[in-house]
Short mmCIF file of C-alpha atoms (C1' of nucleotides) in Angstrom, two decimals:
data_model
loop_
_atom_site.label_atom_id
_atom_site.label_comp_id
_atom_site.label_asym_id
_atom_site.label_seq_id
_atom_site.Cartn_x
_atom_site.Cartn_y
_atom_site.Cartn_z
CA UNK Q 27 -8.34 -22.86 21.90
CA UNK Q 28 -9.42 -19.62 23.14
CA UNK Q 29 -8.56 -17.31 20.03
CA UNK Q 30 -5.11 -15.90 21.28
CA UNK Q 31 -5.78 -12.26 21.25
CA UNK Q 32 -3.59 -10.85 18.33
CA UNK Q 33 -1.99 -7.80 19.27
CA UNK Q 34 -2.47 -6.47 16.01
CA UNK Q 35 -5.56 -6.21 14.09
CA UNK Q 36 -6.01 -7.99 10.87
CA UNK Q 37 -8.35 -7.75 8.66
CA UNK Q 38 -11.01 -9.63 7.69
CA UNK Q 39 -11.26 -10.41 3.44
CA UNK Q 40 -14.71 -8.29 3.83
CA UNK Q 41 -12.85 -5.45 4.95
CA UNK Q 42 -10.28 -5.59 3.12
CA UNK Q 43 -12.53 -5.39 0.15
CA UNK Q 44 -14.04 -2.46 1.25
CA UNK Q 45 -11.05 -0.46 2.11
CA UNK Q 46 -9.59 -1.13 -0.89
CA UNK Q 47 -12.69 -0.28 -2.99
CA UNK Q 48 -13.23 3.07 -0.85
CA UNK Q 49 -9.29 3.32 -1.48
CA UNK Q 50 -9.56 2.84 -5.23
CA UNK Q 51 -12.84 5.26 -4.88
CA UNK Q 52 -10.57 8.10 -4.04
CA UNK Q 53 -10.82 7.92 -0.03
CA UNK Q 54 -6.86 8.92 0.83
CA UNK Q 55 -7.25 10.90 4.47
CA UNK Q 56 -10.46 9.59 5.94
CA UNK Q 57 -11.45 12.72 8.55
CA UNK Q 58 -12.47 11.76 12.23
CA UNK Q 59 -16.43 11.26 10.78
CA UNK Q 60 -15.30 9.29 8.02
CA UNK Q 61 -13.19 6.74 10.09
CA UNK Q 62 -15.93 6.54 12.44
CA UNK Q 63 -18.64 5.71 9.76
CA UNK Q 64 -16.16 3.12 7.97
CA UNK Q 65 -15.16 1.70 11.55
CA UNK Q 66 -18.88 0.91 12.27
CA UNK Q 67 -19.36 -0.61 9.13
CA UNK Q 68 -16.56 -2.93 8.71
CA UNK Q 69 -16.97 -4.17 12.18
CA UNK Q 70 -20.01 -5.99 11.22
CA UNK Q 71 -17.24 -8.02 9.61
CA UNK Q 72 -15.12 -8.39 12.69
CA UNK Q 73 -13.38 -6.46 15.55
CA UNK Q 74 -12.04 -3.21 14.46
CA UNK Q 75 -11.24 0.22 15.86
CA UNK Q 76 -11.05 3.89 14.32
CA UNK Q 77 -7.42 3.58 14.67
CA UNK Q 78 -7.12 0.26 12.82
CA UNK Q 79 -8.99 2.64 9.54
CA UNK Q 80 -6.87 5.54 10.27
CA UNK Q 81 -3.69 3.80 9.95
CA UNK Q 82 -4.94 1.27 7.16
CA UNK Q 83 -5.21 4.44 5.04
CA UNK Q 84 -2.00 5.62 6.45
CA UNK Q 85 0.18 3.33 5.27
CA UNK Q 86 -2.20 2.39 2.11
CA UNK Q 87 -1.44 5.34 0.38
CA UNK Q 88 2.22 5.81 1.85
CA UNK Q 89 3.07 2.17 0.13
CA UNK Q 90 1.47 3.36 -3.10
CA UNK Q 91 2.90 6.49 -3.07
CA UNK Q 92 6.17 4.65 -2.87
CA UNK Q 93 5.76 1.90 -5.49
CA UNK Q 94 5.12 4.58 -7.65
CA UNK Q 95 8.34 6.13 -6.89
CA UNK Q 96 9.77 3.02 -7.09
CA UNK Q 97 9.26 2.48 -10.14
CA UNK Q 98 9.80 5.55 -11.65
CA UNK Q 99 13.20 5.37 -10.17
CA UNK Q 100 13.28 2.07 -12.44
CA UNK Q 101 12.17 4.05 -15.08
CA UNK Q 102 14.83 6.38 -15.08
CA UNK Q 103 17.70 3.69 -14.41
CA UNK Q 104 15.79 1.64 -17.44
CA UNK Q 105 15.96 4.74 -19.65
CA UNK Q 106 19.62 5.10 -18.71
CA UNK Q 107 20.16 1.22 -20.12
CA UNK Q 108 18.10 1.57 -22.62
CA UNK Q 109 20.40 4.71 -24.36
CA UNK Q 110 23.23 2.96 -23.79
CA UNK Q 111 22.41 -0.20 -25.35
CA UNK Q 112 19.11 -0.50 -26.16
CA UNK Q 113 20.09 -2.70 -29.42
CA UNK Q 114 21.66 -5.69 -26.81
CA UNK Q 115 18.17 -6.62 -25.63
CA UNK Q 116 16.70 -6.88 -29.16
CA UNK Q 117 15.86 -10.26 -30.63
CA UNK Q 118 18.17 -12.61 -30.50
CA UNK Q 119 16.02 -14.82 -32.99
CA UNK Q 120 17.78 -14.28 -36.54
CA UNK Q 121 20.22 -11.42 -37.83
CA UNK Q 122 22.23 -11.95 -34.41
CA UNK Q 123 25.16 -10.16 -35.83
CA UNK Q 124 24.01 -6.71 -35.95
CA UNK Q 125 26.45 -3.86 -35.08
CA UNK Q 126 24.73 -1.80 -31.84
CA UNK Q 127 25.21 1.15 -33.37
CA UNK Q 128 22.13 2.88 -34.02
CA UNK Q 129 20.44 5.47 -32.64
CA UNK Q 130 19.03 5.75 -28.85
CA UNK Q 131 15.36 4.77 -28.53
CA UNK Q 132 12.81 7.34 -28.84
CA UNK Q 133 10.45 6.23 -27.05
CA UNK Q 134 11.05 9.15 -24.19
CA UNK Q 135 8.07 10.58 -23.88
CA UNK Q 136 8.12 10.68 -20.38
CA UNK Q 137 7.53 14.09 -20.39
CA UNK Q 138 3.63 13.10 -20.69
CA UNK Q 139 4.25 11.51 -17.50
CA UNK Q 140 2.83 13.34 -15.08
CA UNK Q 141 4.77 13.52 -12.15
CA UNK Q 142 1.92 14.64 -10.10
CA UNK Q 143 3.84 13.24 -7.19
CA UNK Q 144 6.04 16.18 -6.79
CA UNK Q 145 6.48 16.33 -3.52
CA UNK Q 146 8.50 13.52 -4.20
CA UNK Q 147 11.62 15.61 -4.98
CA UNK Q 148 13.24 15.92 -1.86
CA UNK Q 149 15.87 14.04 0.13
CA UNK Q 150 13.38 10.80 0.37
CA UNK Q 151 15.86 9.13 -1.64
CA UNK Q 152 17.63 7.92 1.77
CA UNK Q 153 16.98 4.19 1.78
CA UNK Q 154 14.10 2.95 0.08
CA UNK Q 155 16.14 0.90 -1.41
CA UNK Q 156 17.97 -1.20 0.86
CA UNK Q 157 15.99 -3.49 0.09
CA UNK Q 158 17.17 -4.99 -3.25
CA UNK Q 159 14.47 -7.48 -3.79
CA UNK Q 160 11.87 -8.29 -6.57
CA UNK Q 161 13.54 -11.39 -7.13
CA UNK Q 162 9.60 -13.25 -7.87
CA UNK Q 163 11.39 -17.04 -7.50
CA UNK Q 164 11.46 -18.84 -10.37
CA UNK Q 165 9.55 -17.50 -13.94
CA UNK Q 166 9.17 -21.11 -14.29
CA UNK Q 167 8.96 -20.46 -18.17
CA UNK Q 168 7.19 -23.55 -19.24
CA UNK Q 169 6.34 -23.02 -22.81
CA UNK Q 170 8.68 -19.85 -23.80
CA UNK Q 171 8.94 -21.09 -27.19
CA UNK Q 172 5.28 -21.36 -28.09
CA UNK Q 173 5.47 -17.66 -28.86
CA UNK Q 174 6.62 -17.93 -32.26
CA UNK Q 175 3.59 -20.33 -32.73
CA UNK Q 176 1.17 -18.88 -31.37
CA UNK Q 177 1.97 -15.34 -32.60
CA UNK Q 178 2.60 -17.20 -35.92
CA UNK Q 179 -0.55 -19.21 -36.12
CA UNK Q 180 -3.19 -17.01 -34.72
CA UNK Q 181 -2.42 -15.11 -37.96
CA UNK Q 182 -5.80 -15.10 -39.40
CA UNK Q 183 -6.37 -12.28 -37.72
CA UNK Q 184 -3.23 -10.46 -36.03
CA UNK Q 185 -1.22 -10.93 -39.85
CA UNK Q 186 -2.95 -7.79 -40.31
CA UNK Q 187 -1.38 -5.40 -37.51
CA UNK Q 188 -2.48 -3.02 -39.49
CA UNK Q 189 -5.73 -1.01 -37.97
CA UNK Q 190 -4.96 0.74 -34.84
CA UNK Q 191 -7.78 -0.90 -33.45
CA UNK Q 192 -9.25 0.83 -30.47
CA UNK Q 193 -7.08 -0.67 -27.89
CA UNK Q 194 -6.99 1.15 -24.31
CA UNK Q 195 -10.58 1.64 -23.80
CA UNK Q 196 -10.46 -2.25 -23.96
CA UNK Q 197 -12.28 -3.92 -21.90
CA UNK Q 198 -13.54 -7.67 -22.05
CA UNK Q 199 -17.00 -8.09 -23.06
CA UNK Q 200 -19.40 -8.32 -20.21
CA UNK Q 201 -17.02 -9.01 -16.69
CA UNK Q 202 -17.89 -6.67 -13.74
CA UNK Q 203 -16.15 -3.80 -14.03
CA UNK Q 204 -15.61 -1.81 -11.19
CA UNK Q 205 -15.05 1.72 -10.92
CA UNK Q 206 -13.58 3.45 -13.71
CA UNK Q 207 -11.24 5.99 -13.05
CA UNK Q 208 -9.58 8.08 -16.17
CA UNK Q 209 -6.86 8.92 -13.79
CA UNK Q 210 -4.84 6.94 -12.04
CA UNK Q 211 -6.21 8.84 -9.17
CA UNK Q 212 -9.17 11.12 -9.55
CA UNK Q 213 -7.97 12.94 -6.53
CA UNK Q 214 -4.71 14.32 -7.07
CA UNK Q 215 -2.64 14.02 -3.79
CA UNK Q 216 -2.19 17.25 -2.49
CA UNK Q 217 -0.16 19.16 -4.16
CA UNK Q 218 0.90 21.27 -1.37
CA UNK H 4 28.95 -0.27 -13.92
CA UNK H 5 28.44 -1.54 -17.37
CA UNK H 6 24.59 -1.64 -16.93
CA UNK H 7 24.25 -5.39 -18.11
CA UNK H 8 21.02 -5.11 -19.67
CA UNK H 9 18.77 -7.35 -17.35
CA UNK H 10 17.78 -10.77 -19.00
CA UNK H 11 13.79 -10.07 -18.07
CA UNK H 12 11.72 -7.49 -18.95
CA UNK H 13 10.91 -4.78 -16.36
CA UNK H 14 8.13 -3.15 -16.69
CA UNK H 15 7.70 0.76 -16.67
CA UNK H 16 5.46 2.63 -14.66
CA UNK H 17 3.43 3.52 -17.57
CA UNK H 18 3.27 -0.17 -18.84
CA UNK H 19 2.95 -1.62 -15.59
CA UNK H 20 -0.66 1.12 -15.42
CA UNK H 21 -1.95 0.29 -18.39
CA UNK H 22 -1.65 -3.17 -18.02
CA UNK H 23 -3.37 -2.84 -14.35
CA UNK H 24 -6.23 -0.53 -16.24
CA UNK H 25 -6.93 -3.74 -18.82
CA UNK H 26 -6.97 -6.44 -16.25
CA UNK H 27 -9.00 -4.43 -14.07
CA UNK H 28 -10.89 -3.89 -17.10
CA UNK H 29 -11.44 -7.14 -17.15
CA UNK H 30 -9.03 -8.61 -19.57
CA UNK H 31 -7.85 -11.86 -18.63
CA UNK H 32 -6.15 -14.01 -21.28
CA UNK H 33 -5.97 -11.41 -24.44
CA UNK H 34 -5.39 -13.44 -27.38
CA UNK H 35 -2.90 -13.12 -29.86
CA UNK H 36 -4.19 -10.49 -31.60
CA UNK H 37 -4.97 -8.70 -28.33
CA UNK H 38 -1.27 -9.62 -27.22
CA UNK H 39 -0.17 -7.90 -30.65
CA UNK H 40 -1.80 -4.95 -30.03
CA UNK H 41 -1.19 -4.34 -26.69
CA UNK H 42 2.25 -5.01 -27.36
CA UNK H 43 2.75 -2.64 -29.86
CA UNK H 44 1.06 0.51 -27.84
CA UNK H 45 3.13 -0.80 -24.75
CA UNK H 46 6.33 -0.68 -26.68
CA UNK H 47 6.17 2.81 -27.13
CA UNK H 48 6.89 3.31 -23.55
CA UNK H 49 10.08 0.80 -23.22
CA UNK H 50 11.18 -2.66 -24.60
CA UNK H 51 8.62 -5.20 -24.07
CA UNK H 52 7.92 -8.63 -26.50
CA UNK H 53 4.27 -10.74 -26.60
CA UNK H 54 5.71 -13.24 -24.58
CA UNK H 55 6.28 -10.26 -21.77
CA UNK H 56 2.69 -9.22 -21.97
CA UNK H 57 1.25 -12.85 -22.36
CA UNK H 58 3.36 -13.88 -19.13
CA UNK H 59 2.30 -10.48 -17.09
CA UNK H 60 -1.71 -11.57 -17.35
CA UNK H 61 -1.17 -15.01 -16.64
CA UNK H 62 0.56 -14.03 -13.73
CA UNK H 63 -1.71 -11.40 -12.72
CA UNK H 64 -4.88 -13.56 -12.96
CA UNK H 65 -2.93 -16.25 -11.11
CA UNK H 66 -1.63 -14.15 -8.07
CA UNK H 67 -5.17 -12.69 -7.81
CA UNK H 68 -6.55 -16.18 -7.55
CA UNK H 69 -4.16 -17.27 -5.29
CA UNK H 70 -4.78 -14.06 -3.03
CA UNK H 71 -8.84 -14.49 -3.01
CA UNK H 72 -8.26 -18.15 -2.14
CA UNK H 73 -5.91 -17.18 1.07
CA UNK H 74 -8.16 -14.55 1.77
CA UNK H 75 -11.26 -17.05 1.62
CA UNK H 76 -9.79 -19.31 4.14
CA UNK H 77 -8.63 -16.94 6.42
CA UNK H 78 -12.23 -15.55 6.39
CA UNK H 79 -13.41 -18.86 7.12
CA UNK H 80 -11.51 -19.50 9.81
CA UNK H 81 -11.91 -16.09 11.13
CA UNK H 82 -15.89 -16.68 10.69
CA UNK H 83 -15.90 -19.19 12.96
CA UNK H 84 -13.99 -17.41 15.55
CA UNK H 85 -15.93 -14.65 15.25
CA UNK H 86 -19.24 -16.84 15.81
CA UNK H 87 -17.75 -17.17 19.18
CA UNK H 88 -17.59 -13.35 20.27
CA UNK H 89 -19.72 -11.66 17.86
CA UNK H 90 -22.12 -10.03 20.66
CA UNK H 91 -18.77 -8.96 21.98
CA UNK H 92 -17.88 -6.89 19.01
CA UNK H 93 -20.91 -5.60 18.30
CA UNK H 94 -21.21 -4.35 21.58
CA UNK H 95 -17.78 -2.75 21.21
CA UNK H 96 -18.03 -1.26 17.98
CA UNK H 97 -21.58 0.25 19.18
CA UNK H 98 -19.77 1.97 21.94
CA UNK H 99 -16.97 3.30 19.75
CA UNK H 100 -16.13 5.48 22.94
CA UNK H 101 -13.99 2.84 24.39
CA UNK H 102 -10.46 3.21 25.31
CA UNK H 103 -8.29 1.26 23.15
CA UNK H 104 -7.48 -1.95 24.83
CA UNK H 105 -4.49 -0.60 26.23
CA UNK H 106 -3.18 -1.50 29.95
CA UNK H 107 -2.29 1.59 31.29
CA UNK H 108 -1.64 -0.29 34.77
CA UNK H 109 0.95 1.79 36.56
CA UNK H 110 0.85 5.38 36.21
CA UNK H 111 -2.82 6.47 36.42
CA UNK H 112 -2.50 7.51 40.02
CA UNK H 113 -0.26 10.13 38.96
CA UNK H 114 -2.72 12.77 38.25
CA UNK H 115 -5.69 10.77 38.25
CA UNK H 116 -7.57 13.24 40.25
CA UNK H 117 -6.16 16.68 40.36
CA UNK H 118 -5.22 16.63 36.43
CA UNK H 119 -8.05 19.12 35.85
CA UNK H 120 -6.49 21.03 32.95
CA UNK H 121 -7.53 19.80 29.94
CA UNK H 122 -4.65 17.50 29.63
CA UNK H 123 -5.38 14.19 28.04
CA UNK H 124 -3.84 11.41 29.53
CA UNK H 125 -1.68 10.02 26.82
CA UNK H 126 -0.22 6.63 27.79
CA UNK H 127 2.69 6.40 25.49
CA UNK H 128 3.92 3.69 27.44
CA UNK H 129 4.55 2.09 23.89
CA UNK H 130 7.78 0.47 23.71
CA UNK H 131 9.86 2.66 27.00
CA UNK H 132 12.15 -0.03 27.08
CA UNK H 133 13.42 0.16 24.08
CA UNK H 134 14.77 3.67 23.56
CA UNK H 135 16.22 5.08 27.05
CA UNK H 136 18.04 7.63 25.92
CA UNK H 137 15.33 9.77 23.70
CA UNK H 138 12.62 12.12 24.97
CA UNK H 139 10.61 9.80 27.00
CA UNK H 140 10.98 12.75 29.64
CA UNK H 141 8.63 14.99 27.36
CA UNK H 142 6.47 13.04 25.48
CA UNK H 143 5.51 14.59 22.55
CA UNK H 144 2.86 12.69 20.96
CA UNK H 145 1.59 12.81 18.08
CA UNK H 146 -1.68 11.65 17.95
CA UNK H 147 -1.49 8.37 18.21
CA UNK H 148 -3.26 7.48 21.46
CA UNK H 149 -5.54 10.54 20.59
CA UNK H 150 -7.64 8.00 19.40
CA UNK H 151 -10.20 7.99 22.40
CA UNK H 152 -10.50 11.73 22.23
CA UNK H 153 -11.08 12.24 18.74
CA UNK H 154 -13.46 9.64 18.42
CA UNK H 155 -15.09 10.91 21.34
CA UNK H 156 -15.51 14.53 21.07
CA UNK H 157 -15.95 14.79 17.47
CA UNK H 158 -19.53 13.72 17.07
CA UNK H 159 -20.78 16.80 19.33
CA UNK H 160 -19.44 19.38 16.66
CA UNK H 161 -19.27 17.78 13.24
CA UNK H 162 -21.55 15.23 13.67
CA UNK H 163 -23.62 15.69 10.38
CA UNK H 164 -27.20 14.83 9.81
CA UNK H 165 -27.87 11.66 11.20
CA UNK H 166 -29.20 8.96 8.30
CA UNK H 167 -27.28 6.24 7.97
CA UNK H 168 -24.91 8.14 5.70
CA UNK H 169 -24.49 5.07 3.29
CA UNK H 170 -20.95 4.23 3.03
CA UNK H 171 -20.25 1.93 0.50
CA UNK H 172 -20.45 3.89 -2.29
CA UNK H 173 -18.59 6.27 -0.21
CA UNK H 174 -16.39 8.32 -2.97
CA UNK H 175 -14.21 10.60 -2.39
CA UNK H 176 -16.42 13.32 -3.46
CA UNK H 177 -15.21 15.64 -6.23
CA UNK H 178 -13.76 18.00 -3.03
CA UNK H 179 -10.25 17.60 -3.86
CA UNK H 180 -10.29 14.93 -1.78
CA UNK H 181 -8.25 16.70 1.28
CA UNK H 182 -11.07 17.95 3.06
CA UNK H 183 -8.34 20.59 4.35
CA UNK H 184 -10.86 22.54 5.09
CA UNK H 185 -12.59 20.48 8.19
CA UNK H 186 -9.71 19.00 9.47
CA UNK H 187 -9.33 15.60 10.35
CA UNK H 188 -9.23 16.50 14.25
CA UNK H 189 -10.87 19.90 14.51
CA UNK H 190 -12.33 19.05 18.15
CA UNK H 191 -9.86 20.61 20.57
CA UNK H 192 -9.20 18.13 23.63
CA UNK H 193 -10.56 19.65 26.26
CA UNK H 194 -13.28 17.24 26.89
CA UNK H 195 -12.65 17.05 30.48
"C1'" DG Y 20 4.47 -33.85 3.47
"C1'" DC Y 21 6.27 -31.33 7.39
"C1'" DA Y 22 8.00 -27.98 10.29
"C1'" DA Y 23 12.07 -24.90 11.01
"C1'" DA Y 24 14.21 -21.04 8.71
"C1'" DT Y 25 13.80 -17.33 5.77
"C1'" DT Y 26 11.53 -13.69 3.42
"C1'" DA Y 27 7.79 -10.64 2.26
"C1'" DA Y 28 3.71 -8.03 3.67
"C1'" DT Y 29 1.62 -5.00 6.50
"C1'" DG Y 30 -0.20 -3.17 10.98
"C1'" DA Y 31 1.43 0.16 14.37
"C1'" DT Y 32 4.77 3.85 16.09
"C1'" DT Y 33 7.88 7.27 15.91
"C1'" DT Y 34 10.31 11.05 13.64
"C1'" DA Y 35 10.62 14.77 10.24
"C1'" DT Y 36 8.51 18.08 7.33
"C1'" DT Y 37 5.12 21.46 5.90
"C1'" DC Y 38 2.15 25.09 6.47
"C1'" DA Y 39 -0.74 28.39 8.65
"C1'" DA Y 40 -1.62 31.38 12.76
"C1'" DG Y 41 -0.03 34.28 16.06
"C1'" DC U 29 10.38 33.50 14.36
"C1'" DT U 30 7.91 30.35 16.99
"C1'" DT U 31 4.42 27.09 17.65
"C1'" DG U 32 1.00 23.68 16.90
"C1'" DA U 33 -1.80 20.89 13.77
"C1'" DA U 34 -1.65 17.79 10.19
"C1'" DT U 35 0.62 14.69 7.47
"C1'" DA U 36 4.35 12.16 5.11
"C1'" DA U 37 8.34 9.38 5.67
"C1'" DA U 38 10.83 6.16 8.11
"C1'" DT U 39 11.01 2.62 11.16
"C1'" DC U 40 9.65 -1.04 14.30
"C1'" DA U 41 7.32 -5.36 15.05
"C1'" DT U 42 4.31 -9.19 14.07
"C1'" DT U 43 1.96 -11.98 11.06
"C1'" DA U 44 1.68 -14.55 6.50
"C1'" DA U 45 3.91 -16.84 2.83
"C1'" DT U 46 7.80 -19.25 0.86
"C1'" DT U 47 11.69 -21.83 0.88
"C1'" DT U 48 14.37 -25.55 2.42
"C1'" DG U 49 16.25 -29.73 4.52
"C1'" DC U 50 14.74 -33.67 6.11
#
DNA sequence: GCAAATTAATGATTTATTCAAG
DNA sequence: CTTGAATAAATCATTAATTTGC
């Protein structure tokens, strides 16, 4: 079967890789001597054009720029739930008969969010949303009791929540870590 | 309407990042003391349980699996295609001066000789058929079929020094990342 | 198990917006 | 104020992944 030309490019695992890596390295806008480099690189791993980079990036950072906005947008609706009735979602373990009556959360410190994507003010809000999805199938929640045990057995240890261990520069012992940004992204997008 | 508080947890934006951070930090299956803890900082940016946490990394680890498997057998079977027309790509991307493969069939003999401004011949013979009733009398353009021209007459002016730049650890180096100074297209079109 | 039907992901285009020069 | 370059947003279109009925 003579490989039925796609019309559309798709990329090879390889490439993917890279772009993603040079993505995650801060590349955004690739200029015209960038996408040529990266174009002769990747097609060692198969047929690719310049335009095939340029628009990779294109939409890369458009669909990340989005899913952030996304979910602040879920943020904000959350926060909206969550002051008026944040007490419903508690545990439903023991004590079920509480009156929801006490005060909002606190926990609003979104103000430390930096909304370093604020070019996203505008009238964007058309419809990224028609699409109602996130569904994810089935949680298929095998073993949703085993919390209590295994948060309840583990104890030698975690009974003592007490240190404030060390936890976000956590990383597992030895894996391969790749690049290590302290920002989300160490090149702001432009901030017009 | 009376903001049913949804029966799964949603993750914010700042618990969904830190989360990415650890896993990309190599975390895989935290342990219950690890759950604790990450729990507890997590909470202070929305409702979240152990379970919550416990459930997001096994997912994680599992869809990332699943993707390098996909992607492993598409390269496969994209390897052995490719062992078929390798010398053909090579060639290609060695040229990089190579009109995209469009079919501009019909309407070169238009101004194929006497077009001796410095017109490019855009083909935006995209998709005519779908919108009559637009501009197709004035094409615009944007740049998408400028793709020929700016990979062609870029090299003369910002060609930099020659060594194989290496790419890989290509960065986006600390310049703000915009490179608004050398624009992405600074080569006018007037190759002709 | 399987293929048709459905849905999600993403490559490719088109349209709108921004900003700087003139 | 207009115009053009550059880009972001929106949209179209095709491929892949999943679901579903057999």
């Amino acid at each position: 079967m003579p490989q039925v030309a796609s019309t559309r490019w798709c990329p090879t695992p390889e490439q993917l890789m890279i772009l993603e890596e040079m993505y995650r390295g801060g590349i955004r806008t690739p200029n015209a001597s960038q996408i040529q480099q990266i174009t002769a690189h990747l097609s060692f791993y198969g047929r690719i054009e310049g335009k095939n980079v340029f628009y990779w990036f294109q939409n890369h950072k458009a669909r990340d720029r989005q899913k952030l906005r996304r979910r602040l947008i879920r943020q904000q609706q959350q926060q909206q739930n969550q002051q008026q009735q944040t007490q419903q979602q508690m545990e439903d373990s023991a004590a079920a008969i509480r009156l929801p009556n006490e005060n909002p959360p606190q926990f609003l410190h979104q103000g430390a969010l930096e909304d370093t994507t604020n070019q996203v003010n505008f009238t964007c809000q058309t419809n990224i949303w028609k699409k109602e999805g996130m569904e994810m199938g089935n949680p298929a929640m095998a073993y949703g009791q085993d919390w209590v045990v295994m948060m309840d057995v583990c104890p030698t240890k975690c009974c003592r929540p007490l240190k404030t261990l060390e936890l976000f520069p956590i990383k597992s012992t030895g894996l391969k870590e790749e690049f290590k940004s302290s920002k989300p992204f160490p090149c702001s997008t432009s901030t017009n």
